[in-house]
Short mmCIF file of C-alpha atoms in Angstrom, two decimals:
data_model
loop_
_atom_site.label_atom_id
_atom_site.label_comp_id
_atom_site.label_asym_id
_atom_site.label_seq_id
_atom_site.Cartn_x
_atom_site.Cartn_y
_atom_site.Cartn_z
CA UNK C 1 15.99 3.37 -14.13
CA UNK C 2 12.91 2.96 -12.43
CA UNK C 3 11.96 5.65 -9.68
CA UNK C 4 11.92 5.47 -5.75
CA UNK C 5 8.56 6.65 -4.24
CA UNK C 6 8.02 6.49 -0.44
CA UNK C 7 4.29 5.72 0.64
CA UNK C 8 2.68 7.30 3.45
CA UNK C 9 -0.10 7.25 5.59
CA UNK C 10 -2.76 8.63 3.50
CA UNK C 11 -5.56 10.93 4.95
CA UNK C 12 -7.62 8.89 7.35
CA UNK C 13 -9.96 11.10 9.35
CA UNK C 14 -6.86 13.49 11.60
CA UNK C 15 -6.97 10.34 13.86
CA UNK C 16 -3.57 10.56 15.66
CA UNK C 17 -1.53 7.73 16.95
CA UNK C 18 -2.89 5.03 15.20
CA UNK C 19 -1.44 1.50 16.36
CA UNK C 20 -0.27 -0.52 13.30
CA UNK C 21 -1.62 -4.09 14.40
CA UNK C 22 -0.70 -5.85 11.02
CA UNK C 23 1.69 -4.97 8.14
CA UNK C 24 0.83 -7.24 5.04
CA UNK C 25 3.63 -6.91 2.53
CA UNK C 26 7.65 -6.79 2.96
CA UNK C 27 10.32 -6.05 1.24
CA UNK C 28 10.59 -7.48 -2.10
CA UNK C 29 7.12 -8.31 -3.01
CA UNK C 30 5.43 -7.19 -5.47
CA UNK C 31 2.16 -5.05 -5.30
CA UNK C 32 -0.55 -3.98 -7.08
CA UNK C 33 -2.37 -0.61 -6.82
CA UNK C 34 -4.91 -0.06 -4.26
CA UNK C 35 -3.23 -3.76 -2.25
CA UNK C 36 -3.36 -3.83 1.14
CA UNK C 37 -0.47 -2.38 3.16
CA UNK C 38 -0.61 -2.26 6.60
CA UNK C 39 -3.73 -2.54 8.87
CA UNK C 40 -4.46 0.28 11.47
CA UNK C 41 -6.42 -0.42 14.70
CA UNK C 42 -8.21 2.73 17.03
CA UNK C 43 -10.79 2.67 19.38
CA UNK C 44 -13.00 -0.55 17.82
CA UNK C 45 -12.73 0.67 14.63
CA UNK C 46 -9.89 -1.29 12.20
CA UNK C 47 -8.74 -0.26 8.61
CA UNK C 48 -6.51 -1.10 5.74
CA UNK C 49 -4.41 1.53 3.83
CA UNK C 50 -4.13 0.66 0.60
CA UNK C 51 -0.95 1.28 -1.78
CA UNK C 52 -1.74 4.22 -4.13
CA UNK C 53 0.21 2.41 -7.12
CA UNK C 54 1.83 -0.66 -7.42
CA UNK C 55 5.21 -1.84 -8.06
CA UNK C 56 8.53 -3.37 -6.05
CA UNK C 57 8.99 -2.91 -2.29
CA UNK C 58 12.46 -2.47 -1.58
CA UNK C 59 11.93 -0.92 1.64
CA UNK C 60 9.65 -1.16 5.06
CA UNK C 61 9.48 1.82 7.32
CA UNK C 62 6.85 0.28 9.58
CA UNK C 63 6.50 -2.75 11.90
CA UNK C 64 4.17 -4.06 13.82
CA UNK C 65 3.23 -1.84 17.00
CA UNK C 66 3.92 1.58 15.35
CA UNK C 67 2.15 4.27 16.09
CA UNK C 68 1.12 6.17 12.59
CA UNK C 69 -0.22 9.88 11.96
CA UNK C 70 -1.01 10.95 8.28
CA UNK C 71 1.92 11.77 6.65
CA UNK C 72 4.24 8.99 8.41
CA UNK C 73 6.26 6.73 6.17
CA UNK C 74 5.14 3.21 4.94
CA UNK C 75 7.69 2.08 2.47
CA UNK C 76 9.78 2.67 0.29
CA UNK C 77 8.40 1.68 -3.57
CA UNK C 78 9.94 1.09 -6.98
CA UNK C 79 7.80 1.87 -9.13
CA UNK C 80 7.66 2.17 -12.96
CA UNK C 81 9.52 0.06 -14.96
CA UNK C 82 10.23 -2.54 -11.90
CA UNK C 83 7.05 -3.55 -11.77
CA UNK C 84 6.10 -7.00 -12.27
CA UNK C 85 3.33 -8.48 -14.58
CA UNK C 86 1.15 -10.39 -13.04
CA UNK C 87 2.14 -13.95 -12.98
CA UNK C 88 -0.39 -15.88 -15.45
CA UNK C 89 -1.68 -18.68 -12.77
CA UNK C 90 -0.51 -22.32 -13.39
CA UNK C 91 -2.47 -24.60 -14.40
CA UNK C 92 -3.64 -27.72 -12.72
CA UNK C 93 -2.11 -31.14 -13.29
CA UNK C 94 -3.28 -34.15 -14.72
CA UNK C 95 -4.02 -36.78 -12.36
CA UNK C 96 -1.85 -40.12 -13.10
CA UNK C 97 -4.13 -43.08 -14.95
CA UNK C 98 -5.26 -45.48 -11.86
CA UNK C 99 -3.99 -48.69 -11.93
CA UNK C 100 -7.05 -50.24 -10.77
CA UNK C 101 -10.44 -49.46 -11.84
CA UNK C 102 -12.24 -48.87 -8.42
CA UNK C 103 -15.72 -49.75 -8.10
CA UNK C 104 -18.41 -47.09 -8.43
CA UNK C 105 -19.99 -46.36 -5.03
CA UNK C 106 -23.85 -46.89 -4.28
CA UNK C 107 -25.75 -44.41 -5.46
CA UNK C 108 -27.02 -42.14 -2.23
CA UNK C 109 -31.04 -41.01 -2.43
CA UNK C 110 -31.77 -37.95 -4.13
CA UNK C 111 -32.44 -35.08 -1.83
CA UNK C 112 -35.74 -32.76 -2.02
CA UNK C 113 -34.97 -29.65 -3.81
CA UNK C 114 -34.84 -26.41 -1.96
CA UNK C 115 -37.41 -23.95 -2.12
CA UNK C 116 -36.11 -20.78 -4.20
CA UNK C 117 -36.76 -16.78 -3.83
CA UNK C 118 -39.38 -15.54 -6.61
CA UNK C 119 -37.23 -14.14 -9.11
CA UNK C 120 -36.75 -10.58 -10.01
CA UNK C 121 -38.43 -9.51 -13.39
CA UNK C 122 -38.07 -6.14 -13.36
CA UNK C 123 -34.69 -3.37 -14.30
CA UNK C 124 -31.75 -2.94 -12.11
CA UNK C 125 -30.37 0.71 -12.00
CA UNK C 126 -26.83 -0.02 -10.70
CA UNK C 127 -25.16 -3.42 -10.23
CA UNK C 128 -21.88 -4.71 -8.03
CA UNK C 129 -20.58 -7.62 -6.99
CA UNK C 130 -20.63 -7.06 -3.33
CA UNK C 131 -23.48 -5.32 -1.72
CA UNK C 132 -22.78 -4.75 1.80
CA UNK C 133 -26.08 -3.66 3.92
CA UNK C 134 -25.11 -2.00 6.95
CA UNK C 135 -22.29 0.28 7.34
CA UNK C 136 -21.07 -0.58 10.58
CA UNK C 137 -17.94 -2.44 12.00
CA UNK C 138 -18.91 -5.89 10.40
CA UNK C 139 -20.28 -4.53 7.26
CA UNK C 140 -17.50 -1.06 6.64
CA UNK C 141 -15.12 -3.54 7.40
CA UNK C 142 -16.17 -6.55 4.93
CA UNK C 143 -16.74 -3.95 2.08
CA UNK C 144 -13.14 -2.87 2.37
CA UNK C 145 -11.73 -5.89 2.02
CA UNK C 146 -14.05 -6.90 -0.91
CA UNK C 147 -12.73 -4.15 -2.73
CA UNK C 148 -9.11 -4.30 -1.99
CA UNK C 149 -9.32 -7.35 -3.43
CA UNK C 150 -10.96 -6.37 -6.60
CA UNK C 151 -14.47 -6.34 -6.39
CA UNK C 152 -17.21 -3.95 -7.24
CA UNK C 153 -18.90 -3.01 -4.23
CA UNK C 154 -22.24 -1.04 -2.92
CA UNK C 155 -22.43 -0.01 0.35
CA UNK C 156 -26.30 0.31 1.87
CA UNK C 157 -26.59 2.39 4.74
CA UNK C 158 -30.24 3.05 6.22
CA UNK C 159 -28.86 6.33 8.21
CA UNK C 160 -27.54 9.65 7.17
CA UNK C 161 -23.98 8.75 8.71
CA UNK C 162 -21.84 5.46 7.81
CA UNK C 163 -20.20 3.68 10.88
CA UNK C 164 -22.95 2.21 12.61
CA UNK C 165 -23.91 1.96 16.10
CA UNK C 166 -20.70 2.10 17.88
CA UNK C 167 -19.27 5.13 16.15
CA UNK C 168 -22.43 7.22 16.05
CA UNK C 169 -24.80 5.87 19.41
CA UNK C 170 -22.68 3.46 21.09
CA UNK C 171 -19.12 2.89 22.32
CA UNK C 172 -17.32 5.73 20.29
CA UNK C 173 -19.42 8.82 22.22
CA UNK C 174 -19.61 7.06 24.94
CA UNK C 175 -15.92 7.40 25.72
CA UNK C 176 -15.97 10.91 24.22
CA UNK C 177 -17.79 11.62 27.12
CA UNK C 178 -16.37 9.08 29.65
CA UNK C 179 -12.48 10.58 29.30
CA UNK C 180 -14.67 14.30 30.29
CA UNK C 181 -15.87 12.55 33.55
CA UNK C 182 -12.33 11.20 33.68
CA UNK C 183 -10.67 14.44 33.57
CA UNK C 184 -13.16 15.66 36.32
CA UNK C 185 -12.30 13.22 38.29
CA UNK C 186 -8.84 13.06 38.49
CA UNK C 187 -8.52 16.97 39.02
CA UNK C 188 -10.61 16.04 42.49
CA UNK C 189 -8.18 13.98 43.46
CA UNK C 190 -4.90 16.09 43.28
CA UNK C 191 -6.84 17.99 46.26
CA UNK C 192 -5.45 14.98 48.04
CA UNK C 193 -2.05 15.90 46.88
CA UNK C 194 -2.40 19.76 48.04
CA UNK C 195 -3.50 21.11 44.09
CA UNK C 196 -7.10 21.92 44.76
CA UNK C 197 -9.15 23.31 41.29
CA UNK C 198 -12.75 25.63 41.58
CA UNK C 199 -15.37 23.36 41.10
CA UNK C 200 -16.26 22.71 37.26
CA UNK C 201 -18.59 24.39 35.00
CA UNK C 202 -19.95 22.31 32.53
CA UNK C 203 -21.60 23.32 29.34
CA UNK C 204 -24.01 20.83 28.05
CA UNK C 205 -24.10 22.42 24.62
CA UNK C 206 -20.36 22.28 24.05
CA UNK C 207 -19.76 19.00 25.29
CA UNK C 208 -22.18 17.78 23.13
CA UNK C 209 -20.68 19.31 20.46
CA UNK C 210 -17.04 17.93 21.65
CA UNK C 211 -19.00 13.96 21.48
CA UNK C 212 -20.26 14.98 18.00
CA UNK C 213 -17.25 16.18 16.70
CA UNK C 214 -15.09 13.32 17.58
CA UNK C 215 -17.75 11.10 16.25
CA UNK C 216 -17.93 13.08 13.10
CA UNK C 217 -13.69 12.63 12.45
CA UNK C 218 -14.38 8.71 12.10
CA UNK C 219 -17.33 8.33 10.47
CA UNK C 220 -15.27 11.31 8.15
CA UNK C 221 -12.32 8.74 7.88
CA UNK C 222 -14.38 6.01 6.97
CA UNK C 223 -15.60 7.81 4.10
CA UNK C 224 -12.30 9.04 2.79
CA UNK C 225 -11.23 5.34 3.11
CA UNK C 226 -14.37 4.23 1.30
CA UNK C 227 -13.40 7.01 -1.58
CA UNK C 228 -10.15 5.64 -1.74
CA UNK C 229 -11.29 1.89 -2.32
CA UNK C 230 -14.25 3.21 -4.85
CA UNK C 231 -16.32 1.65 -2.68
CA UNK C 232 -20.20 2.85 -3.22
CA UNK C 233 -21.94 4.19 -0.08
CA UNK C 234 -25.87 4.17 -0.90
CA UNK C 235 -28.06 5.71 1.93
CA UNK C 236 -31.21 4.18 1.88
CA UNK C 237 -33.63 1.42 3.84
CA UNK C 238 -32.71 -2.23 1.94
CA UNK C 239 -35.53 -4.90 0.94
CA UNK C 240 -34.44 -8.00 -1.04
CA UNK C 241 -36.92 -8.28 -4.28
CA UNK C 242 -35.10 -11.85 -5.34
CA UNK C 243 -31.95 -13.67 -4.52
CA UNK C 244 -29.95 -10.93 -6.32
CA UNK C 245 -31.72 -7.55 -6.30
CA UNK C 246 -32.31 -5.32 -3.50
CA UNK C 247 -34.38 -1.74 -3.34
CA UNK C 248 -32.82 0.70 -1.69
CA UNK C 249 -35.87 3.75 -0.73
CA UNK C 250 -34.13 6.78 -0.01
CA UNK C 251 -35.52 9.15 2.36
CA UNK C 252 -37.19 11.02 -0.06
CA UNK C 253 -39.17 8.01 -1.13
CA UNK C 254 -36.81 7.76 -4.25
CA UNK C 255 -36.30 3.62 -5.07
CA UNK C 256 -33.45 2.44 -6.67
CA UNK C 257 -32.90 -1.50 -7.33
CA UNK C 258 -29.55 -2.86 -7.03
CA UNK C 259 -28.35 -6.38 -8.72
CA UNK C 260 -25.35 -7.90 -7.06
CA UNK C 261 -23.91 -11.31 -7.31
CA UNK C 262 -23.12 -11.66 -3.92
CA UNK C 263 -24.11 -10.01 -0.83
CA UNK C 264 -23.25 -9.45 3.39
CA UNK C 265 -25.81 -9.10 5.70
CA UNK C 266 -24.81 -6.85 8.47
CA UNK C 267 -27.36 -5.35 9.57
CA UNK C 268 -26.58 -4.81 13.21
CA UNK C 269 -28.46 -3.47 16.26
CA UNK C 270 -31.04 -1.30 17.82
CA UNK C 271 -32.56 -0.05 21.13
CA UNK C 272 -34.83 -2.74 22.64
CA UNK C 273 -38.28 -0.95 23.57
CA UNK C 274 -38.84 -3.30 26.47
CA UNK C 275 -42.50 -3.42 27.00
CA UNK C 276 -43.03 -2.81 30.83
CA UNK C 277 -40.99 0.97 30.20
CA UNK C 278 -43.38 3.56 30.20
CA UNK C 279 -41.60 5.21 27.42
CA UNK C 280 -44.57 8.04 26.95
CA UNK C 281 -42.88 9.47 30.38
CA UNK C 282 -40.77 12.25 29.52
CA UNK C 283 -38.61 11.03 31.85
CA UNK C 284 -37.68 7.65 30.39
CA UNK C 285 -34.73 7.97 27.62
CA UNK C 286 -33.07 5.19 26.17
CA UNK C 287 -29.07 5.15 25.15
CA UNK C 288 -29.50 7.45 22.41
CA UNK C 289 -31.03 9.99 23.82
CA UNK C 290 -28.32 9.55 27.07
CA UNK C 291 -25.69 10.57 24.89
CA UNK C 292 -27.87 13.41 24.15
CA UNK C 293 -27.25 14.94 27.69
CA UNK C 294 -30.19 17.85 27.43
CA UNK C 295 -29.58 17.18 31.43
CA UNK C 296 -27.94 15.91 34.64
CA UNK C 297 -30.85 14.74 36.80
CA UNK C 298 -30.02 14.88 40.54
CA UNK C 299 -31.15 10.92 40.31
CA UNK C 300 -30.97 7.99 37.39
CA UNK C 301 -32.00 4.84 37.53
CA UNK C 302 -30.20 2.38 34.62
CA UNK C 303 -31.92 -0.74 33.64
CA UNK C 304 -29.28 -2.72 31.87
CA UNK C 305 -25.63 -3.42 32.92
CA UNK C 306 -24.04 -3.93 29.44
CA UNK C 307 -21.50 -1.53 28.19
CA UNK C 308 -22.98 1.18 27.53
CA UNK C 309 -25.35 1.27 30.28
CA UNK C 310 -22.56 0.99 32.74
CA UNK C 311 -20.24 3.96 30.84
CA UNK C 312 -23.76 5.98 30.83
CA UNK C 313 -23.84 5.40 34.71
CA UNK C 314 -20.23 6.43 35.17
CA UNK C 315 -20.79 9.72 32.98
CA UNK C 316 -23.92 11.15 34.66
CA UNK C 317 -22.65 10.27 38.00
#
């Protein structure tokens, strides 16, 4: 008899009250280790928990709209003896004779080869694939998905920490910061209401520590879900040496070539420097150093009314 396991939420990061926005198996099918399960939205950053063996679902715990913590139920598994082989794909059918011969078409004008890369004639030190460069949304995102469906994959990340610009500089400390200005806010207001609070204190050093740490518990569950999917995380600056190798120079000048078969581009953004900013002006600070705050200035002046410039308003004010 084969046994009943129940799959749950694995560690992802102590996120809590995750919304499940798709679940991508049901009851019945059968699944192969490290499939797909369920996909988890929070705060712009998406991810996929894979099945930790495969086998026979006889059992969903989840649906669509759930809220998940680690720990919570998936589904309910056979596993063992119920699993399935993998059906042996069918092969493609001959085509029925034409009756009538048709006639061949005209021949269309040859088109001018395209140019190609130099190639590569020197050794590869590791190999994939998938090589993914860039680490954030777009490229975390696609790498995960390579490998749950089988495929060897690099990561290449050009900073210390994987997650890119909206988990480390961008929309993720942002609203850190923004639901502190919230809170602030909304305890002047219940002086309308006849609760009146001492006017706050605010310690730069620890709220900067709060952004950091809430930044470091995704870009920590992006790892852990990278670990889980053997997915390769490479830290390094990427330069293509032919269609399929790219160095990867480490920090530490180290240079390690990487051969792929296929490989994502997503290499995402950066502060503009525009050029009328006197940016020699202690003064001047662009959106990483905002979320810095070494200060509240009595007055700023944002250029830019994107995003993050406006949630940077909202916080210093």
């Amino acid at each position: 008899m084969a046994d009943i396991v129940e799959i749950k939420v694995p560690d992802i990061g102590e996120f809590k009250d995750v919304e499940v926005i798709e679940v991508l198996v049901g009851a019945g099918d059968e699944i192969q280790p490290e499939q797909s399960l369920i996909t988890l939205e929070s705060d712009k950053a998406s991810m996929e928990i894979p099945a930790p063996q495969g086998g026979k679902v006889t059992e969903l715990l989840i649906k669509v709209g759930d809220t998940v913590n680690i720990g919570d139920p998936i589904l309910k598994l056979e596993a063992g003896e119920g699993a399935a082989k993998e059906a042996a794909p069918a092969k493609a059918e001959k085509p029925a004779a034409a009756e009538k011969t048709e006639a061949p078409a005209a021949t269309a004008p040859a088109a001018a080869p395209a140019p190609k890369a130099a190639s590569f004639t020197g050794d590869v030190d590791m190999s994939a694939e998938l090589v993914v460069l860039g680490s954030g949304p777009g490229g975390y995102t696609a790498a995960f998905r390579a490998a749950d469906l089988g495929k060897k994959v690099i990561l290449i990340e050009r900073y210390e920490s994987i997650g890119g610009v909206c988990l480390n500089v961008g929309c993720i400390p942002s609203k850190a910061l923004l639901h502190t200005a919230q809170v602030i806010n909304e305890a002047e207001e219940f002086a309308d209401i006849g609760v009146a609070f001492n006017q706050p204190k605010i310690d730069l050093d620890k709220l900067r520590g709060h952004k950091n740490g809430v930044v470091g518990k995704l870009t920590g569950g992006l790892k852990q879900l990278a670990r889980q999917r053997k997915v390769e995380i490479m830290h390094g600056y990427g330069k293509f040496t032919s269609p399929n190798t790219i160095e990867v120079e480490a920090g530490d000048g180290r240079k390690t070539v990487v051969g792929f078969d296929n490989c994502i581009i997503a290499a995402g953004s950066r502060v503009t420097k525009l050029p009328f900013i006197p940016w020699d002006d202690p003064r001047v600070m662009d959106s990483t150093d905002a979320l810095e705050i070494e200060e509240v200035p009595e007055r700023l002046l944002v250029v830019g009314g994107g995003i993050i410039g406006l949630e940077m308003a909202t916080v210093y004010d």
